[in-house]
Amino acid sequence: MGLDKILAISGKPGLYELTAQTRGGFVAKSLLDEKKIAVNMRHNVSILSEIAIYTYTEEIPLGEVFQKIKDKENGGETISHKSSKKELESYFSEVLPDYDEDRVYASDMKKIFQWYNILIKNGFTDFTKEDKAETAENKQDEEE
């Protein structure tokens, strides 16, 4: 299961795994309490694989940011999302030194750290697996 099946649903706590599609939306399972919910198309839903973080030079996919946190923490959990703003910013600048301070807010950092900890608790270990597969496909297309 990759980040392309993990959802953040506006107004709902935590992260959800996409389990099935329905005519008017889809069914998702909470990674916090394993409860299944029906989500219709009116909900604001973000797929984690589609989220990127602004830096001064480019946008870094969220999976790469998660991988950098994982490398820094040796696969363990990171700081709490309830830490102070200064602690969050300090830690985030260690992980991603060139992040755009004008466009990446403390609230974004809180979500990133909270999501990372949820994913680690649920057994996610490789955040860039899908990116590598896509890169290999893109290189193959360029060679043809």
PDB file of C-alpha atoms in Angstrom:
ATOM      1  CA  MET A   1       0.000   0.000   0.000  1.00  0.00           C
ATOM      2  CA  GLY A   2       1.462   3.328  -1.054  1.00  0.00           C
ATOM      3  CA  LEU A   3       0.708   6.954  -0.364  1.00  0.00           C
ATOM      4  CA  ASP A   4      -1.640   6.958  -3.370  1.00  0.00           C
ATOM      5  CA  LYS A   5      -4.180   5.008  -1.253  1.00  0.00           C
ATOM      6  CA  ILE A   6      -3.839   7.218   1.862  1.00  0.00           C
ATOM      7  CA  LEU A   7      -6.257  10.125   2.256  1.00  0.00           C
ATOM      8  CA  ALA A   8      -6.599  13.203   4.418  1.00  0.00           C
ATOM      9  CA  ILE A   9     -10.271  14.153   4.687  1.00  0.00           C
ATOM     10  CA  SER A  10     -11.120  17.725   5.640  1.00  0.00           C
ATOM     11  CA  GLY A  11     -13.008  17.873   8.926  1.00  0.00           C
ATOM     12  CA  LYS A  12     -12.028  14.319   9.929  1.00  0.00           C
ATOM     13  CA  PRO A  13      -9.137  13.513  12.275  1.00  0.00           C
ATOM     14  CA  GLY A  14      -6.140  11.465  11.154  1.00  0.00           C
ATOM     15  CA  LEU A  15      -5.584   9.618   7.909  1.00  0.00           C
ATOM     16  CA  TYR A  16      -7.703   7.135   5.990  1.00  0.00           C
ATOM     17  CA  GLU A  17      -6.985   4.243   3.662  1.00  0.00           C
ATOM     18  CA  LEU A  18      -9.063   4.060   0.490  1.00  0.00           C
ATOM     19  CA  THR A  19     -10.767   0.649   0.548  1.00  0.00           C
ATOM     20  CA  ALA A  20     -13.534   0.760  -2.090  1.00  0.00           C
ATOM     21  CA  GLN A  21     -15.231   3.087  -4.529  1.00  0.00           C
ATOM     22  CA  THR A  22     -18.984   3.586  -4.629  1.00  0.00           C
ATOM     23  CA  ARG A  23     -21.252   5.332  -7.090  1.00  0.00           C
ATOM     24  CA  GLY A  24     -21.344   8.577  -5.114  1.00  0.00           C
ATOM     25  CA  GLY A  25     -17.921   8.482  -3.463  1.00  0.00           C
ATOM     26  CA  PHE A  26     -15.852   5.866  -1.678  1.00  0.00           C
ATOM     27  CA  VAL A  27     -15.336   3.888   1.517  1.00  0.00           C
ATOM     28  CA  ALA A  28     -12.292   4.680   3.651  1.00  0.00           C
ATOM     29  CA  LYS A  29     -10.853   3.024   6.764  1.00  0.00           C
ATOM     30  CA  SER A  30      -9.386   5.167   9.534  1.00  0.00           C
ATOM     31  CA  LEU A  31      -5.744   4.486  10.369  1.00  0.00           C
ATOM     32  CA  LEU A  32      -6.434   5.712  13.920  1.00  0.00           C
ATOM     33  CA  ASP A  33      -9.292   3.446  14.996  1.00  0.00           C
ATOM     34  CA  GLU A  34      -9.865   1.083  12.018  1.00  0.00           C
ATOM     35  CA  LYS A  35     -13.478   2.312  11.580  1.00  0.00           C
ATOM     36  CA  LYS A  36     -14.839   2.456   8.046  1.00  0.00           C
ATOM     37  CA  ILE A  37     -16.673   5.539   6.826  1.00  0.00           C
ATOM     38  CA  ALA A  38     -18.512   6.425   3.633  1.00  0.00           C
ATOM     39  CA  VAL A  39     -17.212   9.597   2.009  1.00  0.00           C
ATOM     40  CA  ASN A  40     -19.144  11.361  -0.727  1.00  0.00           C
ATOM     41  CA  MET A  41     -17.731  13.552  -3.465  1.00  0.00           C
ATOM     42  CA  ARG A  42     -18.626  16.757  -1.605  1.00  0.00           C
ATOM     43  CA  HIS A  43     -15.930  16.176   1.014  1.00  0.00           C
ATOM     44  CA  ASN A  44     -12.601  17.890   0.500  1.00  0.00           C
ATOM     45  CA  VAL A  45     -10.177  14.961   0.166  1.00  0.00           C
ATOM     46  CA  SER A  46      -6.403  15.089  -0.371  1.00  0.00           C
ATOM     47  CA  ILE A  47      -4.364  12.101  -1.525  1.00  0.00           C
ATOM     48  CA  LEU A  48      -0.981  12.128   0.222  1.00  0.00           C
ATOM     49  CA  SER A  49       0.920  11.217  -2.955  1.00  0.00           C
ATOM     50  CA  GLU A  50      -0.399  14.427  -4.577  1.00  0.00           C
ATOM     51  CA  ILE A  51       0.798  16.769  -1.807  1.00  0.00           C
ATOM     52  CA  ALA A  52       4.094  18.651  -2.158  1.00  0.00           C
ATOM     53  CA  ILE A  53       6.041  21.002   0.111  1.00  0.00           C
ATOM     54  CA  TYR A  54       7.370  24.312  -1.178  1.00  0.00           C
ATOM     55  CA  THR A  55      11.099  24.987  -1.129  1.00  0.00           C
ATOM     56  CA  TYR A  56      12.913  27.991  -2.553  1.00  0.00           C
ATOM     57  CA  THR A  57      13.859  26.042  -5.692  1.00  0.00           C
ATOM     58  CA  GLU A  58      11.109  23.457  -6.277  1.00  0.00           C
ATOM     59  CA  GLU A  59       8.210  21.528  -4.770  1.00  0.00           C
ATOM     60  CA  ILE A  60       9.250  18.372  -2.891  1.00  0.00           C
ATOM     61  CA  PRO A  61       6.712  15.491  -2.839  1.00  0.00           C
ATOM     62  CA  LEU A  62       5.415  14.663   0.633  1.00  0.00           C
ATOM     63  CA  GLY A  63       6.750  11.107   0.297  1.00  0.00           C
ATOM     64  CA  GLU A  64      10.304  12.457   0.003  1.00  0.00           C
ATOM     65  CA  VAL A  65       9.811  14.637   3.089  1.00  0.00           C
ATOM     66  CA  PHE A  66       8.524  11.588   5.004  1.00  0.00           C
ATOM     67  CA  GLN A  67      11.573   9.607   3.822  1.00  0.00           C
ATOM     68  CA  LYS A  68      13.918  12.350   5.082  1.00  0.00           C
ATOM     69  CA  ILE A  69      12.186  12.317   8.481  1.00  0.00           C
ATOM     70  CA  LYS A  70      12.431   8.515   8.552  1.00  0.00           C
ATOM     71  CA  ASP A  71      16.157   8.652   7.734  1.00  0.00           C
ATOM     72  CA  LYS A  72      16.710  11.233  10.489  1.00  0.00           C
ATOM     73  CA  GLU A  73      14.747   9.167  13.047  1.00  0.00           C
ATOM     74  CA  ASN A  74      16.126   5.768  11.913  1.00  0.00           C
ATOM     75  CA  GLY A  75      12.610   4.562  11.126  1.00  0.00           C
ATOM     76  CA  GLY A  76      11.086   5.646  14.436  1.00  0.00           C
ATOM     77  CA  GLU A  77       8.506   8.246  15.335  1.00  0.00           C
ATOM     78  CA  THR A  78       9.346  11.939  15.188  1.00  0.00           C
ATOM     79  CA  ILE A  79       8.501  14.843  17.488  1.00  0.00           C
ATOM     80  CA  SER A  80       4.913  15.355  18.554  1.00  0.00           C
ATOM     81  CA  HIS A  81       2.710  17.555  16.406  1.00  0.00           C
ATOM     82  CA  LYS A  82       1.745  19.265  19.671  1.00  0.00           C
ATOM     83  CA  SER A  83       5.266  20.661  20.159  1.00  0.00           C
ATOM     84  CA  SER A  84       5.795  24.421  20.212  1.00  0.00           C
ATOM     85  CA  LYS A  85       5.988  26.413  16.988  1.00  0.00           C
ATOM     86  CA  LYS A  86       9.726  27.029  17.508  1.00  0.00           C
ATOM     87  CA  GLU A  87      10.425  23.313  18.020  1.00  0.00           C
ATOM     88  CA  LEU A  88       8.425  22.398  14.918  1.00  0.00           C
ATOM     89  CA  GLU A  89      10.200  24.989  12.764  1.00  0.00           C
ATOM     90  CA  SER A  90      13.626  24.041  14.099  1.00  0.00           C
ATOM     91  CA  TYR A  91      13.073  20.338  13.456  1.00  0.00           C
ATOM     92  CA  PHE A  92      11.545  20.949  10.025  1.00  0.00           C
ATOM     93  CA  SER A  93      14.522  23.089   8.978  1.00  0.00           C
ATOM     94  CA  GLU A  94      16.829  20.186   9.928  1.00  0.00           C
ATOM     95  CA  VAL A  95      14.823  17.819   7.726  1.00  0.00           C
ATOM     96  CA  LEU A  96      14.238  20.228   4.831  1.00  0.00           C
ATOM     97  CA  PRO A  97      16.682  23.149   5.193  1.00  0.00           C
ATOM     98  CA  ASP A  98      15.530  25.084   2.115  1.00  0.00           C
ATOM     99  CA  TYR A  99      11.767  24.984   2.764  1.00  0.00           C
ATOM    100  CA  ASP A 100       9.970  28.211   1.863  1.00  0.00           C
ATOM    101  CA  GLU A 101       9.305  29.895   5.208  1.00  0.00           C
ATOM    102  CA  ASP A 102       6.730  32.229   3.645  1.00  0.00           C
ATOM    103  CA  ARG A 103       4.571  29.430   2.209  1.00  0.00           C
ATOM    104  CA  VAL A 104       5.042  26.535   4.672  1.00  0.00           C
ATOM    105  CA  TYR A 105       3.267  27.349   7.931  1.00  0.00           C
ATOM    106  CA  ALA A 106       3.518  25.797  11.398  1.00  0.00           C
ATOM    107  CA  SER A 107       0.055  24.277  10.819  1.00  0.00           C
ATOM    108  CA  ASP A 108       1.440  22.471   7.747  1.00  0.00           C
ATOM    109  CA  MET A 109       4.362  21.155   9.794  1.00  0.00           C
ATOM    110  CA  LYS A 110       1.974  19.895  12.481  1.00  0.00           C
ATOM    111  CA  LYS A 111       0.037  17.921   9.869  1.00  0.00           C
ATOM    112  CA  ILE A 112       3.215  16.499   8.351  1.00  0.00           C
ATOM    113  CA  PHE A 113       4.553  15.306  11.712  1.00  0.00           C
ATOM    114  CA  GLN A 114       1.164  13.951  12.798  1.00  0.00           C
ATOM    115  CA  TRP A 115       0.677  12.104   9.493  1.00  0.00           C
ATOM    116  CA  TYR A 116       4.216  10.709   9.593  1.00  0.00           C
ATOM    117  CA  ASN A 117       3.698   9.323  13.121  1.00  0.00           C
ATOM    118  CA  ILE A 118       0.346   7.772  12.133  1.00  0.00           C
ATOM    119  CA  LEU A 119       1.937   6.088   9.115  1.00  0.00           C
ATOM    120  CA  ILE A 120       4.880   4.751  11.147  1.00  0.00           C
ATOM    121  CA  LYS A 121       2.496   3.342  13.784  1.00  0.00           C
ATOM    122  CA  ASN A 122       0.625   1.573  10.978  1.00  0.00           C
ATOM    123  CA  GLY A 123       3.716  -0.095   9.519  1.00  0.00           C
ATOM    124  CA  PHE A 124       4.658   2.163   6.621  1.00  0.00           C
ATOM    125  CA  THR A 125       8.374   1.891   5.926  1.00  0.00           C
ATOM    126  CA  ASP A 126       9.062   3.016   2.361  1.00  0.00           C
ATOM    127  CA  PHE A 127       7.599   6.356   1.387  1.00  0.00           C
ATOM    128  CA  THR A 128       9.333   6.725  -1.989  1.00  0.00           C
ATOM    129  CA  LYS A 129       8.571   3.296  -3.480  1.00  0.00           C
ATOM    130  CA  GLU A 130       5.926   4.584  -5.908  1.00  0.00           C
ATOM    131  CA  ASP A 131       8.072   7.574  -6.882  1.00  0.00           C
ATOM    132  CA  LYS A 132      10.911   5.221  -7.892  1.00  0.00           C
ATOM    133  CA  ALA A 133       8.551   3.131 -10.031  1.00  0.00           C
ATOM    134  CA  GLU A 134       7.215   6.257 -11.756  1.00  0.00           C
ATOM    135  CA  THR A 135      10.761   7.545 -12.320  1.00  0.00           C
ATOM    136  CA  ALA A 136      11.752   4.249 -13.931  1.00  0.00           C
ATOM    137  CA  GLU A 137       8.702   4.418 -16.217  1.00  0.00           C
ATOM    138  CA  ASN A 138       9.467   8.037 -17.151  1.00  0.00           C
ATOM    139  CA  LYS A 139      13.093   7.183 -18.000  1.00  0.00           C
ATOM    140  CA  GLN A 140      11.904   4.289 -20.142  1.00  0.00           C
ATOM    141  CA  ASP A 141       9.497   6.602 -21.989  1.00  0.00           C
ATOM    142  CA  GLU A 142      12.262   9.168 -22.578  1.00  0.00           C
ATOM    143  CA  GLU A 143      14.580   6.527 -24.070  1.00  0.00           C
ATOM    144  CA  GLU A 144      11.966   5.477 -26.658  1.00  0.00           C
TER     145      GLU A 144
END
